[in-house]
Structure formats: structure tokens, C-alpha cells
Short mmCIF file of C-alpha atoms in Angstrom, two decimals:
data_model
loop_
_atom_site.label_atom_id
_atom_site.label_comp_id
_atom_site.label_asym_id
_atom_site.label_seq_id
_atom_site.Cartn_x
_atom_site.Cartn_y
_atom_site.Cartn_z
CA MET T 201 20.46 161.37 24.45
CA GLN T 202 19.20 157.99 25.57
CA THR T 203 15.79 157.75 27.17
CA GLN T 204 14.37 155.37 29.69
CA LEU T 205 10.94 154.96 31.20
CA SER T 206 10.73 155.09 34.98
CA ALA T 207 11.05 151.75 36.71
CA SER T 208 8.09 150.29 38.54
CA VAL T 209 7.99 147.35 40.91
CA PRO T 210 5.91 144.49 39.45
CA SER T 211 3.02 142.96 41.31
CA PRO T 212 3.63 139.62 43.05
CA ALA T 213 1.70 137.89 40.28
CA ALA T 214 4.22 139.18 37.75
CA SER T 215 7.24 138.06 39.74
CA ARG T 216 9.92 136.21 37.80
CA ILE T 217 11.47 134.75 40.96
CA HIS T 218 10.56 131.05 41.07
CA HIS T 219 13.04 130.03 43.75
CA GLU T 220 11.91 130.23 47.35
CA GLY T 221 15.32 131.13 48.75
CA TYR T 222 15.70 134.08 46.41
CA ARG T 223 12.16 135.30 47.08
CA ALA T 224 13.13 135.64 50.74
CA LYS T 225 15.90 138.08 49.73
CA VAL T 226 13.69 140.59 47.92
CA ILE T 227 14.20 144.12 49.24
CA SER T 228 14.01 147.65 47.85
CA ALA T 229 16.80 149.28 45.82
CA GLU T 230 17.37 151.75 48.67
CA GLN T 231 17.95 148.87 51.06
CA ALA T 232 20.13 146.98 48.59
CA VAL T 233 22.65 149.80 48.11
CA GLN T 234 23.44 149.71 51.82
CA TYR T 235 25.63 146.73 50.94
CA ILE T 236 27.85 149.04 48.85
CA ARG T 237 30.49 150.85 50.91
CA PRO T 238 32.73 153.82 50.12
CA GLY T 239 35.82 152.68 48.24
CA ASN T 240 34.19 149.47 46.97
CA THR T 241 34.83 148.12 43.51
CA VAL T 242 31.39 147.66 42.00
CA ALA T 243 30.79 145.70 38.79
CA ILE T 244 27.47 146.20 37.02
CA SER T 245 25.80 144.50 34.10
CA GLY T 246 25.08 146.23 30.82
CA PHE T 247 26.53 146.58 27.35
CA ALA T 248 25.63 149.38 24.93
CA SER T 249 22.79 150.44 27.28
CA ALA T 250 21.05 147.04 27.21
CA GLY T 251 20.83 145.14 30.47
CA THR T 252 21.92 148.01 32.73
CA PRO T 253 20.40 147.89 36.23
CA LYS T 254 17.38 150.20 36.29
CA VAL T 255 16.85 151.08 39.96
CA VAL T 256 19.87 150.03 42.01
CA THR T 257 22.39 152.37 40.40
CA PRO T 258 20.11 155.45 40.67
CA ALA T 259 19.56 154.54 44.32
CA LEU T 260 23.33 154.30 44.75
CA ALA T 261 23.81 157.74 43.17
CA ASP T 262 21.24 159.15 45.59
CA ARG T 263 23.01 157.54 48.53
CA ILE T 264 26.32 159.06 47.41
CA ARG T 265 24.68 162.47 46.98
CA ARG T 266 23.31 162.38 50.51
CA ALA T 267 26.64 161.22 51.91
CA ARG T 268 28.44 164.10 50.20
CA ALA T 269 25.85 166.57 51.47
CA ALA T 270 26.70 165.34 54.97
CA GLY T 271 30.38 165.94 54.32
CA ASP T 272 31.37 162.31 53.78
CA ASP T 273 33.57 161.15 50.89
CA PHE T 274 31.92 158.34 48.93
CA THR T 275 33.33 157.01 45.66
CA ILE T 276 33.42 153.62 43.99
CA ASN T 277 35.46 151.98 41.27
CA LEU T 278 33.03 151.12 38.46
CA LEU T 279 33.51 148.11 36.17
CA THR T 280 31.09 147.33 33.32
CA GLY T 281 30.81 145.38 30.09
CA ALA T 282 31.21 148.38 27.81
CA SER T 283 29.10 151.53 27.75
CA VAL T 284 25.96 151.36 29.87
CA ALA T 285 22.73 153.35 29.92
CA SER T 286 23.68 157.02 29.91
CA GLU T 287 21.52 157.69 32.98
CA THR T 288 23.71 155.37 35.04
CA GLU T 289 27.00 157.06 34.20
CA ARG T 290 25.49 160.54 34.32
CA LEU T 291 23.91 160.11 37.75
CA LEU T 292 27.03 158.59 39.29
CA SER T 293 29.30 161.15 37.60
CA GLU T 294 27.21 164.16 38.62
CA VAL T 295 27.67 163.27 42.29
CA ASP T 296 31.40 162.58 41.76
CA GLY T 297 30.74 159.00 42.74
CA ILE T 298 33.22 157.29 40.38
CA ALA T 299 36.92 157.20 41.26
CA LEU T 300 37.92 154.76 38.51
CA ARG T 301 36.06 153.66 35.38
CA MET T 302 36.77 150.63 33.19
CA PRO T 303 36.65 149.53 30.32
CA TYR T 304 34.56 151.85 28.09
CA GLN T 305 32.33 154.91 28.47
CA ALA T 306 30.12 157.00 26.22
CA GLU T 307 28.53 159.65 28.44
CA PRO T 308 29.43 163.38 28.28
CA THR T 309 29.50 164.05 32.04
CA ALA T 310 31.83 161.13 32.73
CA ARG T 311 33.93 162.01 29.68
CA GLY T 312 34.38 165.56 30.90
CA LYS T 313 35.56 164.41 34.33
CA ILE T 314 37.97 161.92 32.74
CA ASN T 315 39.48 164.56 30.47
CA ASP T 316 39.74 167.02 33.36
CA GLY T 317 41.65 164.46 35.40
CA ARG T 318 38.89 164.06 38.01
CA MET T 319 38.11 160.43 37.17
CA ASP T 320 40.63 157.70 36.43
CA TYR T 321 39.80 155.78 33.28
CA VAL T 322 41.36 152.56 32.01
CA ASP T 323 40.59 151.98 28.33
CA ILE T 324 41.21 148.36 27.29
CA HIS T 325 40.23 145.83 24.66
CA LEU T 326 36.89 144.32 25.61
CA SER T 327 38.18 140.78 25.15
CA HIS T 328 40.76 141.43 27.88
CA VAL T 329 38.38 142.52 30.65
CA ALA T 330 37.42 139.12 32.09
CA GLN T 331 40.99 137.85 32.19
CA GLN T 332 42.35 141.02 33.79
CA VAL T 333 39.65 141.00 36.46
CA TRP T 334 40.32 137.34 37.24
CA GLN T 335 44.02 138.15 37.53
CA GLY T 336 43.28 140.92 40.01
CA TYR T 337 44.42 143.91 37.97
CA TYR T 338 41.63 145.99 39.53
CA GLY T 339 41.77 144.51 42.99
CA HIS T 340 38.94 142.70 44.69
CA VAL T 341 35.40 143.02 43.26
CA ASP T 342 33.29 143.80 46.30
CA VAL T 343 29.79 143.98 44.82
CA ALA T 344 28.20 142.93 41.54
CA VAL T 345 24.86 144.43 40.45
CA VAL T 346 23.44 142.32 37.64
CA GLU T 347 20.14 142.64 35.80
CA ILE T 348 18.47 139.34 34.90
CA ALA T 349 15.19 138.29 33.34
CA GLY T 350 14.24 135.83 36.04
CA ILE T 351 15.25 133.05 38.41
CA THR T 352 14.29 129.45 37.76
CA GLU T 353 12.90 127.05 40.35
CA SER T 354 16.35 125.45 40.63
CA GLY T 355 18.01 128.82 41.23
CA GLU T 356 19.58 129.44 37.82
CA LEU T 357 19.58 133.01 36.53
CA ILE T 358 17.98 133.86 33.19
CA PRO T 359 20.17 136.49 31.45
CA ALA T 360 18.80 139.83 30.28
CA THR T 361 19.10 141.66 26.93
CA SER T 362 22.85 141.81 27.33
CA VAL T 363 25.39 139.35 28.64
CA GLY T 364 28.58 141.41 28.51
CA ASN T 365 30.74 140.66 31.56
CA SER T 366 27.84 139.55 33.79
CA LYS T 367 29.13 135.97 33.98
CA THR T 368 32.51 137.20 35.23
CA TRP T 369 30.94 139.56 37.77
CA LEU T 370 28.80 136.74 39.14
CA ASP T 371 31.86 134.50 39.35
CA VAL T 372 34.21 136.88 41.17
CA ALA T 373 32.16 139.30 43.31
CA GLU T 374 32.06 138.87 47.07
CA LYS T 375 28.46 140.14 47.24
CA ILE T 376 25.83 140.06 44.52
CA ILE T 377 22.71 142.19 44.06
CA LEU T 378 20.30 140.84 41.47
CA GLU T 379 17.83 143.11 39.71
CA VAL T 380 15.01 141.00 38.27
CA ASN T 381 13.31 142.87 35.43
CA SER T 382 9.90 141.58 34.37
CA TRP T 383 9.84 143.97 31.38
CA ILE T 384 12.20 141.61 29.58
CA PRO T 385 10.12 139.27 27.41
CA GLU T 386 9.90 135.80 28.91
CA ALA T 387 10.42 134.45 25.41
CA LEU T 388 14.02 135.67 25.58
CA ASP T 389 14.66 132.54 27.66
CA GLY T 390 16.79 130.27 25.48
CA CYS T 391 18.44 133.06 23.52
CA HIS T 392 21.70 132.86 25.50
CA ASP T 393 24.78 130.66 25.39
CA ILE T 394 26.80 131.07 28.58
CA TYR T 395 30.17 129.36 28.27
CA TYR T 396 31.97 128.22 31.42
CA GLY T 397 35.02 126.65 29.80
CA THR T 398 37.47 129.55 29.80
CA ALA T 399 40.51 129.43 32.08
CA LEU T 400 43.71 131.30 32.80
CA PRO T 401 47.07 130.12 31.49
CA PRO T 402 48.46 127.48 31.65
CA HIS T 403 45.09 125.70 31.79
CA ARG T 404 43.46 127.02 28.65
CA LYS T 405 41.88 124.68 26.12
CA PRO T 406 40.60 125.38 22.59
CA ILE T 407 37.10 126.84 22.43
CA GLN T 408 35.05 124.51 20.27
CA LEU T 409 33.10 127.10 18.32
CA THR T 410 33.46 126.62 14.56
CA ASP T 411 30.22 128.13 13.26
CA VAL T 412 28.38 131.32 14.23
CA LYS T 413 25.36 129.22 15.19
CA ASP T 414 27.25 126.82 17.47
CA ARG T 415 26.20 126.64 21.10
CA ILE T 416 28.95 125.59 23.46
CA GLY T 417 27.53 126.56 26.86
CA GLN T 418 24.25 126.68 28.75
CA PRO T 419 21.25 129.05 28.65
CA TYR T 420 21.58 130.32 32.25
CA PHE T 421 24.03 131.87 34.69
CA ARG T 422 24.95 129.83 37.72
CA VAL T 423 25.86 131.39 41.05
CA ASP T 424 26.34 130.47 44.68
CA PRO T 425 23.13 131.68 46.41
CA ALA T 426 25.09 132.43 49.58
CA ARG T 427 26.81 135.34 47.84
CA VAL T 428 23.51 136.90 46.74
CA VAL T 429 22.73 139.46 49.42
CA ALA T 430 19.74 141.16 47.80
CA VAL T 431 17.16 140.74 45.07
CA VAL T 432 15.36 143.79 43.68
CA GLU T 433 12.33 143.57 41.40
CA THR T 434 11.56 146.05 38.65
CA ALA T 435 9.69 146.33 35.36
CA ALA T 436 11.45 148.90 33.18
CA PRO T 437 12.52 148.93 29.52
CA ASP T 438 16.07 149.18 28.33
CA SER T 439 17.27 152.59 27.26
CA ALA T 440 16.96 153.12 23.54
CA THR T 441 20.13 153.67 21.55
CA PRO T 442 19.65 156.86 19.50
CA LEU T 443 19.64 156.34 15.76
CA THR T 444 19.14 158.77 12.92
CA ALA T 445 18.45 157.92 9.31
CA PRO T 446 21.57 157.42 7.17
CA ASP T 447 22.65 160.63 5.43
CA ALA T 448 24.34 161.00 2.05
CA THR T 449 27.80 160.63 3.61
CA SER T 450 27.08 157.37 5.41
CA GLU T 451 25.28 156.01 2.36
CA ALA T 452 28.32 156.81 0.21
CA ILE T 453 30.64 155.04 2.67
CA ALA T 454 28.31 152.03 2.66
CA ALA T 455 28.30 151.95 -1.14
CA HIS T 456 32.12 151.82 -1.23
CA VAL T 457 32.17 148.95 1.27
CA LEU T 458 29.56 146.96 -0.65
CA GLU T 459 31.43 147.51 -3.91
CA PHE T 460 34.56 146.23 -2.18
CA PHE T 461 32.73 143.08 -1.11
CA ASP T 462 31.69 142.49 -4.74
CA TYR T 463 35.32 142.94 -5.81
CA GLU T 464 36.53 140.43 -3.22
CA VAL T 465 33.94 137.89 -4.37
CA ARG T 466 35.06 138.26 -7.99
CA ALA T 467 38.66 137.80 -6.85
CA GLY T 468 37.71 134.56 -5.09
CA ARG T 469 38.61 135.83 -1.63
CA LEU T 470 35.06 135.79 -0.26
CA PRO T 471 32.27 133.21 -0.71
CA ALA T 472 29.92 134.36 -3.44
CA ASP T 473 26.61 134.22 -1.58
CA THR T 474 27.37 134.34 2.12
CA LEU T 475 30.62 136.34 2.37
CA LEU T 476 32.19 135.68 5.81
CA PRO T 477 30.80 136.51 9.28
CA LEU T 478 30.35 140.26 9.69
CA GLN T 479 31.19 142.41 12.70
CA SER T 480 29.93 145.95 12.81
CA GLY T 481 30.49 148.75 15.30
CA VAL T 482 27.65 150.88 16.63
CA GLY T 483 26.46 153.91 14.68
CA ASN T 484 24.74 155.29 11.61
CA VAL T 485 27.54 154.37 9.20
CA ALA T 486 27.48 150.78 10.39
CA ASN T 487 23.69 150.65 10.05
CA ALA T 488 23.98 152.09 6.55
CA VAL T 489 26.37 149.29 5.56
CA LEU T 490 24.06 146.68 7.02
CA GLY T 491 21.09 148.26 5.28
CA GLY T 492 22.90 148.19 1.95
CA LEU T 493 23.45 144.45 2.22
CA SER T 494 19.72 143.86 1.82
CA ARG T 495 19.88 145.50 -1.59
CA GLY T 496 22.74 143.30 -2.78
CA PRO T 497 23.03 139.73 -4.01
CA TYR T 498 23.99 138.20 -0.66
CA ARG T 499 21.75 135.84 1.26
CA GLY T 500 22.25 133.55 4.22
CA LEU T 501 24.80 135.90 5.80
CA THR T 502 26.03 135.49 9.35
CA CYS T 503 27.15 138.06 11.90
CA TYR T 504 29.63 137.52 14.72
CA SER T 505 29.64 140.82 16.49
CA GLU T 506 29.23 142.61 19.80
CA VAL T 507 25.76 144.07 19.30
CA VAL T 508 22.57 143.53 17.36
CA GLN T 509 21.42 146.85 15.88
CA ASP T 510 18.27 147.89 14.05
CA GLY T 511 19.85 147.20 10.69
CA MET T 512 20.67 143.65 11.68
CA LEU T 513 17.08 143.00 12.79
CA GLN T 514 15.89 144.07 9.36
CA LEU T 515 18.41 141.81 7.63
CA ILE T 516 17.24 138.86 9.72
CA LYS T 517 13.60 139.68 8.99
CA ASP T 518 14.08 139.84 5.22
CA GLY T 519 16.25 136.70 5.12
CA THR T 520 19.52 138.38 4.23
CA VAL T 521 21.05 137.24 7.55
CA ARG T 522 20.35 133.70 8.73
CA TYR T 523 22.04 133.97 12.12
CA ALA T 524 23.65 136.57 14.37
CA SER T 525 25.86 136.06 17.40
CA ALA T 526 26.44 138.99 19.77
CA THR T 527 26.70 139.90 23.44
CA ALA T 528 23.96 142.55 23.58
CA PHE T 529 21.28 144.49 21.77
CA ALA T 530 21.81 148.14 20.80
CA LEU T 531 18.40 149.10 19.48
CA SER T 532 16.51 152.32 18.93
CA ALA T 533 13.04 152.77 20.39
CA ALA T 534 11.55 151.42 17.15
CA GLY T 535 14.02 148.54 17.16
CA LEU T 536 13.15 147.62 20.75
CA ASP T 537 9.47 147.60 19.86
CA GLU T 538 10.11 145.44 16.79
CA PHE T 539 12.20 142.97 18.76
CA VAL T 540 9.73 142.64 21.64
CA ARG T 541 6.75 142.19 19.32
CA ASN T 542 8.48 139.46 17.30
CA ILE T 543 10.66 137.89 19.98
CA ASP T 544 9.66 134.31 19.11
CA PHE T 545 10.94 134.79 15.56
CA TYR T 546 14.18 136.55 16.47
CA ARG T 547 15.06 134.03 19.16
CA GLU T 548 15.53 131.46 16.40
CA HIS T 549 18.15 133.61 14.68
CA ILE T 550 20.07 135.33 17.50
CA VAL T 551 22.34 134.09 20.29
CA LEU T 552 23.84 136.25 23.05
CA ARG T 553 27.18 135.22 24.56
CA PRO T 554 29.59 136.57 27.21
CA GLN T 555 31.81 139.27 25.70
CA GLU T 556 34.93 137.22 26.38
CA ILE T 557 33.48 134.86 23.74
CA SER T 558 31.86 137.40 21.39
CA ASN T 559 35.23 139.19 21.16
CA HIS T 560 37.56 136.23 21.62
CA PRO T 561 40.63 136.52 19.33
CA GLU T 562 40.82 132.76 18.75
CA ILE T 563 37.23 132.59 17.53
CA VAL T 564 37.43 135.79 15.49
CA ARG T 565 40.46 134.39 13.66
CA ARG T 566 38.96 130.92 13.18
CA LEU T 567 35.66 132.18 11.75
CA GLY T 568 37.35 134.72 9.47
CA VAL T 569 35.32 137.67 10.69
CA ILE T 570 35.11 140.84 8.59
CA GLY T 571 35.56 143.68 11.07
CA MET T 572 33.93 147.03 10.22
CA ASN T 573 34.49 149.83 12.73
CA GLY T 574 34.43 153.60 12.93
CA MET T 575 37.43 155.85 13.48
CA LEU T 576 38.15 159.46 14.34
CA GLU T 577 41.06 159.78 11.94
CA ALA T 578 43.70 157.87 10.00
CA ASP T 579 47.10 158.98 8.84
CA ILE T 580 48.56 158.64 5.38
CA TYR T 581 50.32 155.38 6.29
CA GLY T 582 47.27 153.63 7.72
CA ASN T 583 47.55 154.15 11.48
CA VAL T 584 44.11 154.74 13.03
CA ASN T 585 43.02 156.83 15.99
CA SER T 586 39.58 155.80 17.18
CA THR T 587 39.55 157.29 20.68
CA HIS T 588 41.32 160.64 21.26
CA VAL T 589 40.42 164.07 19.89
CA MET T 590 43.55 166.09 19.11
CA GLY T 591 45.57 163.25 20.57
CA SER T 592 44.68 163.77 24.22
CA ARG T 593 40.96 164.10 24.94
CA ILE T 594 39.20 160.73 25.13
CA MET T 595 35.91 160.32 23.33
CA ASN T 596 34.60 156.87 24.25
CA GLY T 597 37.23 154.14 24.12
CA ILE T 598 38.71 151.43 21.94
CA GLY T 599 35.91 149.01 22.77
CA GLY T 600 36.09 145.81 20.77
CA SER T 601 37.44 147.29 17.54
CA GLY T 602 40.98 146.09 18.26
CA ASP T 603 39.78 142.55 18.94
CA PHE T 604 38.38 142.35 15.42
CA ALA T 605 40.94 144.50 13.60
CA ARG T 606 43.97 142.48 14.64
CA ASN T 607 42.35 139.05 14.47
CA GLY T 608 39.75 139.31 11.71
CA TYR T 609 40.02 138.17 8.10
CA LEU T 610 39.53 141.77 6.99
CA SER T 611 39.78 144.97 9.02
CA ILE T 612 37.86 147.95 7.66
CA PHE T 613 37.79 151.41 9.27
CA MET T 614 35.22 154.01 8.21
CA SER T 615 34.68 157.73 8.75
CA PRO T 616 33.45 160.84 6.97
CA SER T 617 36.44 162.58 5.39
CA THR T 618 35.82 165.77 7.37
CA ALA T 619 34.24 166.94 10.63
CA ARG T 620 33.19 170.26 12.16
CA GLY T 621 31.74 171.52 8.88
CA GLY T 622 34.92 170.77 6.94
CA ALA T 623 37.32 172.29 9.48
CA ILE T 624 38.80 168.92 10.49
CA SER T 625 40.28 166.35 8.12
CA SER T 626 39.98 162.70 9.08
CA ILE T 627 43.08 162.01 6.97
CA VAL T 628 46.19 163.60 8.49
CA PRO T 629 49.98 163.31 8.09
CA MET T 630 50.31 161.44 11.39
CA VAL T 631 47.71 160.53 13.99
CA PRO T 632 48.64 161.92 17.43
CA HIS T 633 47.19 158.87 19.15
CA VAL T 634 47.40 155.33 17.74
CA ASP T 635 44.79 152.72 18.61
CA HIS T 636 45.28 150.50 15.55
CA THR T 637 48.68 150.39 13.89
CA GLU T 638 49.20 150.20 10.15
CA HIS T 639 49.82 146.46 10.62
CA ASP T 640 46.20 145.91 11.72
CA VAL T 641 44.46 148.21 9.23
CA GLN T 642 43.72 146.82 5.79
CA VAL T 643 41.00 149.07 4.40
CA ILE T 644 40.12 152.73 5.05
CA VAL T 645 36.86 154.18 3.78
CA THR T 646 35.39 157.67 3.64
CA GLU T 647 32.62 159.04 1.47
CA GLN T 648 35.36 160.03 -0.99
CA GLY T 649 36.39 156.45 -1.66
CA LEU T 650 38.04 153.28 -0.40
CA ALA T 651 41.76 152.66 0.11
CA ASP T 652 42.80 149.01 -0.01
CA LEU T 653 46.18 148.98 1.76
CA ARG T 654 46.91 145.26 1.50
CA GLY T 655 50.27 144.49 -0.04
CA LEU T 656 51.35 148.13 -0.24
CA SER T 657 54.56 149.61 1.16
CA PRO T 658 54.25 152.81 3.25
CA ARG T 659 55.18 155.10 0.34
CA ARG T 660 52.53 153.52 -1.87
CA ARG T 661 49.95 153.51 0.92
CA SER T 662 50.31 157.26 1.42
CA ARG T 663 49.25 158.02 -2.17
CA VAL T 664 46.32 155.62 -2.06
CA VAL T 665 44.99 157.01 1.21
CA ILE T 666 45.28 160.62 0.06
CA ASP T 667 43.86 160.09 -3.43
CA ARG T 668 40.97 157.88 -2.42
CA CYS T 669 39.98 158.94 1.10
CA ALA T 670 41.07 162.53 1.81
CA HIS T 671 38.70 165.40 1.15
CA PRO T 672 39.76 167.44 -1.92
CA ALA T 673 40.24 170.50 0.29
CA PHE T 674 43.15 168.73 2.03
CA GLN T 675 44.61 166.60 -0.76
CA ALA T 676 47.09 169.11 -2.16
CA GLU T 677 48.64 169.85 1.23
CA LEU T 678 48.86 166.15 2.08
CA HIS T 679 50.58 165.40 -1.24
CA ASP T 680 52.98 168.29 -0.64
CA TYR T 681 53.82 166.90 2.79
CA VAL T 682 54.56 163.44 1.40
CA GLU T 683 56.69 164.74 -1.46
CA ARG T 684 58.80 166.93 0.80
CA ALA T 685 59.13 164.14 3.38
CA GLU T 686 60.37 161.74 0.73
CA ALA T 687 62.82 164.30 -0.62
CA ALA T 688 64.28 165.07 2.81
CA PRO T 689 67.71 163.62 3.65
CA GLY T 690 67.39 160.22 5.31
CA SER T 691 63.68 159.98 4.52
CA GLY T 692 63.66 156.27 5.23
CA HIS T 693 61.03 153.58 4.91
CA THR T 694 58.16 155.69 6.27
CA PRO T 695 58.97 159.32 5.38
CA HIS T 696 57.95 161.99 7.87
CA LEU T 697 58.79 165.60 8.62
CA LEU T 698 58.86 165.48 12.40
CA GLY T 699 58.46 169.21 12.72
CA GLU T 700 55.26 169.12 10.64
CA ALA T 701 53.80 165.68 11.36
CA PHE T 702 51.14 167.18 13.67
CA SER T 703 50.80 170.46 11.81
CA PHE T 704 47.12 169.83 10.99
CA HIS T 705 46.29 169.41 14.68
CA GLN T 706 48.44 172.34 15.77
CA ARG T 707 46.74 174.58 13.20
CA PHE T 708 43.31 173.54 14.44
CA GLN T 709 44.22 174.35 18.04
CA GLN T 710 45.58 177.74 17.01
CA THR T 711 42.97 178.79 14.45
CA GLY T 712 39.96 176.49 14.82
CA THR T 713 40.50 174.81 11.44
CA MET T 714 42.91 172.38 9.83
CA LEU T 715 42.56 174.22 6.54
CA ALA T 716 45.58 176.23 5.42
CA ASP T 717 45.12 179.92 4.61
#
């Protein structure tokens, strides 16, 4: 569970508001949420818990609770960057305050309401959010609540520890509430690159970013002051992203990935010292892979990803990574402390961009990004399910994994070979929900081994996936399935037994295990 210290209003001497017009708009969070009406579409800042408003959203949840106690219906449509601080989603979900959620969530209360059909949820690629909002897919954005680090004398907004979709929210919202957080180190100023050159078809132009370190925008957000209806001051830390030490399984997965990188270097497909820009999803496996890089021969690496995690900070500190581009931080409590204490150093090696740039397909393809993401399960032909348990119950969402899988130079998906104490196999005959098709999946890794699927037909892929990635307890049954499917009349290019394709999942639902008797 994520933790967050209580917010406190800074003294006037600590104020980060250096613009007279904005100082005149300072009010309390309780007053600010009066601008939010039932049925509004509300867009808030935040990405992977960093940069989430600290006091306005709790005040909104309290207002909704009181309205419901009085017998009034009060819900909003909630738009974000990706996941936000768990307190935000929990508080709003507990009071049944969210009618629609987009584009990603990672909080158990909200997840339960989504799976019970009590909250609409639209799960989309993170690179698509800005464009779809501009095109009006989600209607009119009534209010944006955006955390910032300060306001300059000229009225520009200093971004916080995440950028996410904040630029888009500030561009499109009818009303804007700014939450100015003086906890954010002032030295973060200059760490951002806010690009204002994107456009909708047919007016798009190439994005001139050819190196991870390139800066193509400006350090601040710009906004029409007339649309800012309230400014709220606070001094509260970001929520910490929970992180446990890598276990034997994640270390084994990391070892297979690092061995694969060595193989690709020897084959001449990756630069010997610097590889290609790395993207890594959030989690212990991803941190284990990043940690393993420091023990290898690679130096001067770059990262073009969504988040900066603890492992990436360490790689920057020891010189393994020379530069990292992301849209947000996703740090543990120790990582937050490390970053704040050494902000002047890290600012020279990290840039934060809007997520429409951090996840932009054109840039991911141009830079040749190596995408490394987690999965729930893969099938024997290489289709990956990263979002739905037993095919129907959402976990979190697709996030940015599809942006990097389809457009990256390499797409790698990782998972332990089993879950629930060995009762669930992550390698199955057919995934009941497909997030990433076999056409976008090149490498699958479990602690058992690594399956390189490039250049293999479906029949050959099935053997490689089973032999190298499946847990031994499930290998014999998977081989039996493939052999009988291939022997069946009209087996075709991708052999399946339609009556048995989901037999692993059906068995689990009936008996509590995918294991055969």
C-alpha cells in the first residue's frame, strides 16, 4: 500500500507563487472543490503516484460523501495520466464518486467497482490519451486539477515530479485548479521539457527528437490565467511506490534478459557498450533487470521510458546510465529521499516530458527502444495478456506497454512461470484476453528461460515457448495439447483445439488450480 504524509499549508514565506495575479486566487481546498459540479469531467495530474494533487482530491471526496449523505447523487468522470496515488482513487471510489475512469488504474477499491460493473473504465494506450481528449472522445473537460512546483513572476507554471497529461489538461479544461506544492525541491526547475508542437491530423509535423537527451520544448507549462479559478498551496511529499527486494525468481528473469543482451551484441544487432535506449515497466522484475545492468559490461546507457524507478537512479549514480527520459518518477520512500537529497546531480541526467512524447510511437521507433514489460500470461504462440485475470477481471490496464511493444526495436515480456503457489501457469494454450498479439511480441521470459520468437512460425514458436518458459509441472500437458492440435483434421497454420483452448482457465475456475489431476 502506498503511503503519504499529511499535507500542510506552507507559510507565506515559503510560497512558490511569484505572480501577483495568481496570489490573489489562493483559497483553501474546500473552497476550490466548489467549482466541481456533479456530472463534471475532471482531469487531474499524476502518473504512477507522482504529482497527484494532495489536498484538492481528498476535499472533493469529502464533498461527495456529504452530498450523498444528504441524498444527492454526485459523481464525476475522472481522467488522469496513468495510475495516481492510491489514496486519491480509494477515497473517490469509497464514496462512489467516479462514474467513468480513464486511462489506467491500480487501486483495489476502484478495481473491484470496475469488475462489479459499478464504474465504467476505458483502458487505452497511454500515447492515445491526449489525442482522444482533444478529439472529444470523452466530452468536454470541465475542470483540471494540476499539481505544480511553483509559478514564475511571468505566470509560467513549473511542473511537478510528473508531467503525464498535465499539459493536455491545462490546454483543454474550461476551469483550472492549481495545487502549488512547496515540498517539491526548487532544484527540480529545469528538469522538464514541455513540447507544444503536437497537432491533430492533417496538421502533424515530424517531432525533431533524435537522441534521448534532446530537448525540443520549454521548461514550463503555459496557460491562460483567466481559466485558473483557484490556487491551493500545500507542502506534502509524493506517495512512495512500494518496492520489495528482488527475489530469486525476478533475479533469474533478469539474468536471462541480460544474457540475451550479450547474445544480441555478439550477433551485431546491438551496440557493444551502450545497447539501445531502454524502456522498463514498473515493478520488482523490472528493477531486477535494471540492477543487473550495473554488474555487466555496459556503460553510457540511455533510457527512454515512462518512469524513473529506484533501479534507474542507482544506474545513473554509478555511471551505467548517462541519461534518462521519462514522464514521471515512481520511487520508493528510500528512492524519494535519495532523489531529493541529490537533486542537483540527478537534474543533469534526467528529463521529464509529456506522456504523449514519452510514449510517442514515432519517437519510440526512431530511437530503437528496447521495451521490457510485465505480463499476466502468454500463450504458446506468443499472444500476451497483460490486463485481465481469467480473461474478464481487469487488474490495472495496458498502460504504455503497447506503445513500446508494437513500435520498439525489441519487445520483451516477462513474468514468473507460475502464480498462486504454482496453481496458475503463466504459459497457457490460448490467452483468453489479448493485449499484445503474436505480431508484437518478440521475446518471452520467465525464470525458467527465454524464448526468442523472432523468425519462427507458429508451430515452431509453440515448442520454444513451452520448452523454455513453461514451468515443468505444465510442460507435458502443453506438449500434449500441441501434438493433438497438430494431428487434428484441418489443423492449419496455428493449430488449436477449440474445445480445449481455455481448458487451463476452466479447470482453475472449477477446482482452484490449473494443474491436472
